[in-house]
Amino acid sequence: MEDVMKEVNGLVGLFKEGQGDDKKLQHGRSNLFMNLSKAAVLMDARIFHDSHAVKENPQKCCTILAQLIYLQSQDSGKSLNETEATEVFFGSTKLFVSQDASLRRMVYLFLKEIHKSCDPNNVIIVTSCLTKDMTCD
C-alpha cells in the first residue's frame, strides 16, 4: 500500500510541476494536459455512469480521472467548483464496479484529491464503500 501511495504522490507532483506557462515539465516531458478543456473532460466523465462502458474500457476511465486530477491541481479557473466536484465525486464511485486494479488505484487517488472541493456532508456517504473495499480480501 505504501508503494501505491508513493506512486500516487509522484503523479500529483508531476501534475503540479506542469503549472505555469512552460510547455515542458522539469523532466523534459511534454505536458499532455496543457490545453485541456474543463467542459470536455466533464462531458467525458459521464462515462462513469455507464457500468458496461466502465467494464469494457477501464483505461479510458483512468485517462479521464487523470485529466480531472490535473484540472483540480491547477490554480487557474480550470479547477472544479463545488457542484462540479461533487457530481464527479459521486460519478467516480460508480467506477468500483470494475475489477481493474489500475482503475481502482486511480479512483482512490481521485477521491483523495477531489474530496477537498466537495461538500463535507456528501463525502461521508462514500466512507462505507471505501472501508468495505479496502478490508475485503
Coordinates of C-alpha atoms in Angstrom, one line a residue:
M1 CA 0.0 0.0 0.0
E2 CA 2.9 2.4 0.7
D3 CA 4.2 1.8 -2.8
V4 CA 0.9 2.8 -4.3
M5 CA 0.8 6.0 -2.2
K6 CA 4.4 6.9 -3.3
E7 CA 3.4 6.4 -6.9
V8 CA 0.2 8.5 -6.5
N9 CA 2.1 11.3 -4.7
G10 CA 4.6 11.3 -7.5
L11 CA 1.9 11.7 -10.1
V12 CA 0.3 14.5 -8.2
G13 CA 3.8 16.2 -8.0
L14 CA 4.2 15.9 -11.8
F15 CA 0.8 17.5 -12.4
K16 CA 1.7 20.4 -10.1
E17 CA 5.1 20.8 -11.8
G18 CA 3.2 21.4 -15.1
Q19 CA 1.5 24.5 -13.7
G20 CA 2.6 27.8 -15.3
D21 CA 3.3 28.8 -18.9
D22 CA 6.1 26.3 -19.6
K23 CA 5.3 23.6 -22.3
K24 CA 7.8 21.2 -20.7
L25 CA 7.8 19.7 -17.3
Q26 CA 11.1 19.8 -15.3
H27 CA 12.0 16.4 -16.5
G28 CA 11.7 17.3 -20.2
R29 CA 8.3 15.7 -20.8
S30 CA 5.6 17.4 -22.7
N31 CA 2.6 18.4 -20.7
L32 CA -0.2 16.4 -22.4
F33 CA -2.9 18.2 -20.5
M34 CA -1.9 21.8 -21.2
N35 CA -4.8 22.7 -23.5
L36 CA -7.4 20.6 -21.7
S37 CA -11.0 21.9 -21.7
K38 CA -12.8 21.5 -18.4
A39 CA -16.1 21.3 -20.2
A40 CA -14.9 18.5 -22.5
V41 CA -13.5 16.5 -19.6
L42 CA -16.7 16.9 -17.6
M43 CA -18.6 15.6 -20.6
D44 CA -16.2 12.6 -21.0
A45 CA -16.7 11.9 -17.3
R46 CA -20.3 11.0 -18.0
I47 CA -19.0 7.6 -19.0
F48 CA -18.7 6.8 -15.3
H49 CA -22.5 6.4 -15.1
D50 CA -22.4 3.6 -17.8
S51 CA -21.3 0.4 -16.0
H52 CA -20.9 -1.5 -19.2
A53 CA -18.6 1.1 -20.7
V54 CA -16.6 1.2 -17.5
K55 CA -16.1 -2.6 -17.5
E56 CA -15.2 -2.6 -21.2
N57 CA -12.8 0.4 -21.2
P58 CA -11.2 0.9 -17.8
Q59 CA -8.2 2.6 -19.5
K60 CA -10.4 5.4 -20.8
C61 CA -11.8 6.0 -17.3
C62 CA -8.2 6.1 -16.0
T63 CA -7.3 8.8 -18.5
I64 CA -10.4 10.8 -17.6
L65 CA -9.6 10.6 -13.9
A66 CA -6.0 11.7 -14.6
Q67 CA -7.4 14.7 -16.6
L68 CA -9.7 15.6 -13.7
I69 CA -6.9 15.4 -11.2
Y70 CA -4.8 17.7 -13.4
L71 CA -7.6 20.2 -13.7
Q72 CA -8.1 20.1 -9.9
S73 CA -4.4 20.8 -9.3
Q74 CA -4.5 24.0 -11.4
D75 CA -4.6 27.4 -9.8
S76 CA -6.4 28.9 -12.8
G77 CA -10.1 28.9 -13.4
K78 CA -9.9 25.4 -14.7
S79 CA -10.3 23.8 -11.3
L80 CA -13.7 22.3 -10.5
N81 CA -16.2 24.3 -8.5
E82 CA -18.1 22.6 -5.6
T83 CA -21.0 21.5 -7.7
E84 CA -18.9 20.0 -10.4
A85 CA -16.6 18.3 -7.9
T86 CA -19.5 16.8 -6.0
E87 CA -21.1 15.5 -9.2
V88 CA -17.9 13.9 -10.5
F89 CA -17.1 12.6 -7.0
F90 CA -20.3 10.6 -6.9
G91 CA -19.9 9.5 -10.5
S92 CA -16.4 8.2 -9.8
T93 CA -17.7 6.0 -7.0
K94 CA -19.5 4.0 -9.7
L95 CA -16.1 3.0 -11.1
F96 CA -15.8 0.5 -8.3
V97 CA -17.9 -1.9 -10.5
S98 CA -14.6 -2.5 -12.4
Q99 CA -12.2 -5.1 -11.2
D100 CA -9.3 -3.4 -13.0
A101 CA -6.5 -2.7 -10.4
S102 CA -5.2 0.4 -12.2
L103 CA -8.6 2.0 -12.4
R104 CA -9.3 1.3 -8.8
R105 CA -6.0 2.9 -7.8
M106 CA -6.9 6.0 -9.9
V107 CA -10.3 6.2 -8.2
Y108 CA -8.6 6.2 -4.8
L109 CA -6.2 8.9 -5.9
F110 CA -9.0 10.9 -7.5
L111 CA -11.2 10.7 -4.3
K112 CA -8.3 11.7 -2.2
E113 CA -7.7 14.8 -4.3
I114 CA -11.3 15.8 -5.0
H115 CA -12.8 15.5 -1.6
K116 CA -11.3 18.8 -0.6
S117 CA -13.6 20.6 -3.1
C118 CA -16.8 18.7 -2.2
D119 CA -19.4 19.4 0.4
P120 CA -18.2 17.5 3.5
N121 CA -21.7 16.2 4.2
N122 CA -21.7 14.4 0.9
V123 CA -18.3 12.9 1.2
I124 CA -19.2 10.9 4.3
I125 CA -21.6 8.8 2.2
V126 CA -18.6 7.2 0.4
T127 CA -16.8 6.2 3.5
S128 CA -18.5 2.8 4.0
C129 CA -17.9 1.8 0.4
L130 CA -14.2 2.6 0.7
T131 CA -13.9 0.8 4.0
K132 CA -15.5 -2.3 2.7
D133 CA -13.4 -2.2 -0.5
M134 CA -10.1 -1.8 1.4
T135 CA -10.8 -4.5 4.0
C136 CA -12.0 -7.2 1.6
D137 CA -9.6 -9.9 0.6

